[in-house]
Short mmCIF file of C-alpha atoms in Angstrom, two decimals:
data_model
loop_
_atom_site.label_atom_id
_atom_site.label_comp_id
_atom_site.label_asym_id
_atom_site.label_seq_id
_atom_site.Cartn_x
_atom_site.Cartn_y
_atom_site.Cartn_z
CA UNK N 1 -14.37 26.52 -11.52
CA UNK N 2 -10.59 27.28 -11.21
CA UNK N 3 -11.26 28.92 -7.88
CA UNK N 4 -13.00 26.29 -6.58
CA UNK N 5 -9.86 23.91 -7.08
CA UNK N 6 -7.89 26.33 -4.94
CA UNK N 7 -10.48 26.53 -2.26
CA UNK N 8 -9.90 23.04 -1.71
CA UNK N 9 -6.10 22.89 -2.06
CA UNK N 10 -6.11 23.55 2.64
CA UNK N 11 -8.43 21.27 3.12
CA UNK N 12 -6.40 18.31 0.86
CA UNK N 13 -3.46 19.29 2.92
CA UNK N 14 -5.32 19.06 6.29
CA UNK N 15 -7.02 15.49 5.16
CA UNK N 16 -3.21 14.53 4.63
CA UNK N 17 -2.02 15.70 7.79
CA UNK N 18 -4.77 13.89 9.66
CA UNK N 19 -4.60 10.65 7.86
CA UNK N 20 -0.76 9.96 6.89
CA UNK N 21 -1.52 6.67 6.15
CA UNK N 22 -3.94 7.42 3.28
CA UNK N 23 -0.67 8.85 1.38
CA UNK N 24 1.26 5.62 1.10
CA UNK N 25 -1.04 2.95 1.89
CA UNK N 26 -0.76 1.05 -1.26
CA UNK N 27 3.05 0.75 -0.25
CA UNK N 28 4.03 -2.46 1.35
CA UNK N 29 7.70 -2.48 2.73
CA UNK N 30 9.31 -5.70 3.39
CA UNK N 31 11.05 -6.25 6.59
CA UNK N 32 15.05 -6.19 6.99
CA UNK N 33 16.36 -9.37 7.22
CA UNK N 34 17.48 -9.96 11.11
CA UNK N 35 21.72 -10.32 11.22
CA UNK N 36 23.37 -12.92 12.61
CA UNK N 37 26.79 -12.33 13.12
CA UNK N 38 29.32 -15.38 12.19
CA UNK N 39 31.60 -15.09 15.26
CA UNK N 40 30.47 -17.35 17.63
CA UNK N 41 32.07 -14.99 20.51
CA UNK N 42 29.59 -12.09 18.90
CA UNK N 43 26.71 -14.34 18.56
CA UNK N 44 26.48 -15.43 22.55
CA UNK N 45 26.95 -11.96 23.56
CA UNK N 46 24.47 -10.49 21.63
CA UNK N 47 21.85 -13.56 21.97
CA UNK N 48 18.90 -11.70 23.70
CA UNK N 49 19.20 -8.85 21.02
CA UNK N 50 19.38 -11.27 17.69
CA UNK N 51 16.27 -13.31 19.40
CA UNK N 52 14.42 -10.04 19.88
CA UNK N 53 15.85 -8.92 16.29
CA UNK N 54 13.76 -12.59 15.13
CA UNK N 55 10.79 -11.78 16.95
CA UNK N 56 10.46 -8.60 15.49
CA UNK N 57 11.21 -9.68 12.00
CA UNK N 58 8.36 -12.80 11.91
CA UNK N 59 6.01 -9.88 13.65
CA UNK N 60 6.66 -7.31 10.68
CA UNK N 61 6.19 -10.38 8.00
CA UNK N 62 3.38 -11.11 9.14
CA UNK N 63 2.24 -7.54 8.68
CA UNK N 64 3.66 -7.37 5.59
CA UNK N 65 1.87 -10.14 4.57
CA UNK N 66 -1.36 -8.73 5.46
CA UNK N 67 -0.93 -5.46 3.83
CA UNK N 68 0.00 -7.03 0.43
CA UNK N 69 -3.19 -8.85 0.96
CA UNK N 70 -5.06 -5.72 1.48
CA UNK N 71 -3.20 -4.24 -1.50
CA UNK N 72 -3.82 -7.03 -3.48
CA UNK N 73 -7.60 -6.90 -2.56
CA UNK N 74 -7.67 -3.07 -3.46
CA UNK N 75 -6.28 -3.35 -6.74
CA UNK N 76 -8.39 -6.33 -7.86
CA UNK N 77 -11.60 -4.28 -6.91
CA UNK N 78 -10.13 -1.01 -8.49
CA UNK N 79 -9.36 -3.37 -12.07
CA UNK N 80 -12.85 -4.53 -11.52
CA UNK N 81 -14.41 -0.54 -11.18
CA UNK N 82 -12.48 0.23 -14.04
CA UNK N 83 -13.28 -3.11 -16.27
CA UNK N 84 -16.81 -1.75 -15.18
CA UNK N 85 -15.97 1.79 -16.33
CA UNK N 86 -14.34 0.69 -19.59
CA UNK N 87 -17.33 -1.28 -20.53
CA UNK N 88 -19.50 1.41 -19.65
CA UNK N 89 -17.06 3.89 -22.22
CA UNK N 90 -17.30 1.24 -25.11
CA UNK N 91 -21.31 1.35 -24.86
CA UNK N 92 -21.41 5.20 -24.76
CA UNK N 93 -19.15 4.99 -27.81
CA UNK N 94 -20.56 2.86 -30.06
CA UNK N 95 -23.80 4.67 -29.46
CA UNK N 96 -22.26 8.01 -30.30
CA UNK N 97 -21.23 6.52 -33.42
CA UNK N 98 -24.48 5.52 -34.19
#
């Protein structure tokens, strides 16, 4: 049975190499807040680059938002498996006991 196990260790580490994402997907990272400098001089010469730095901030929200909705509907069906699974324990249980 042990050997098995190792036999399988590659092919974990190949899965994880072709899907990254797999390995952190329950992590949701909130965006950076954009900067806005305070010098008025700084702020009209860098203008294009703080609107694009805006842009790019309500884009990642918006994904942000999405994958704590995802996250949020993972976990509820994993606590609902495992409500399932607990139930399922406490029946075996109390018939052992029997």
């Amino acid at each position: 049975m042990k050997m098995k196990r190792l036999k399988l260790i590659p092919q974990a580490i190949v899965l994880l190499l072709v899907f990254p994402g797999a390995v952190d997907a329950g992590a949701c990272l909130p965006p950076l807040r954009p900067f806005v400098p305070n010098d008025p001089v700084a702020l009209a010469e860098f203008a294009d680059l703080i609107g694009k730095d805006f842009e790019t901030y309500i884009e990642d929200v918006q994904a942000y938002f999405r994958c704590l909705e995802q996250e949020r509907a993972r976990a509820f069906d994993e606590a609902r498996q495992v409500s399932q699974d607990y139930e399922r324990f406490l029946l075996e249980r109390d018939a052992d006991n029997r």
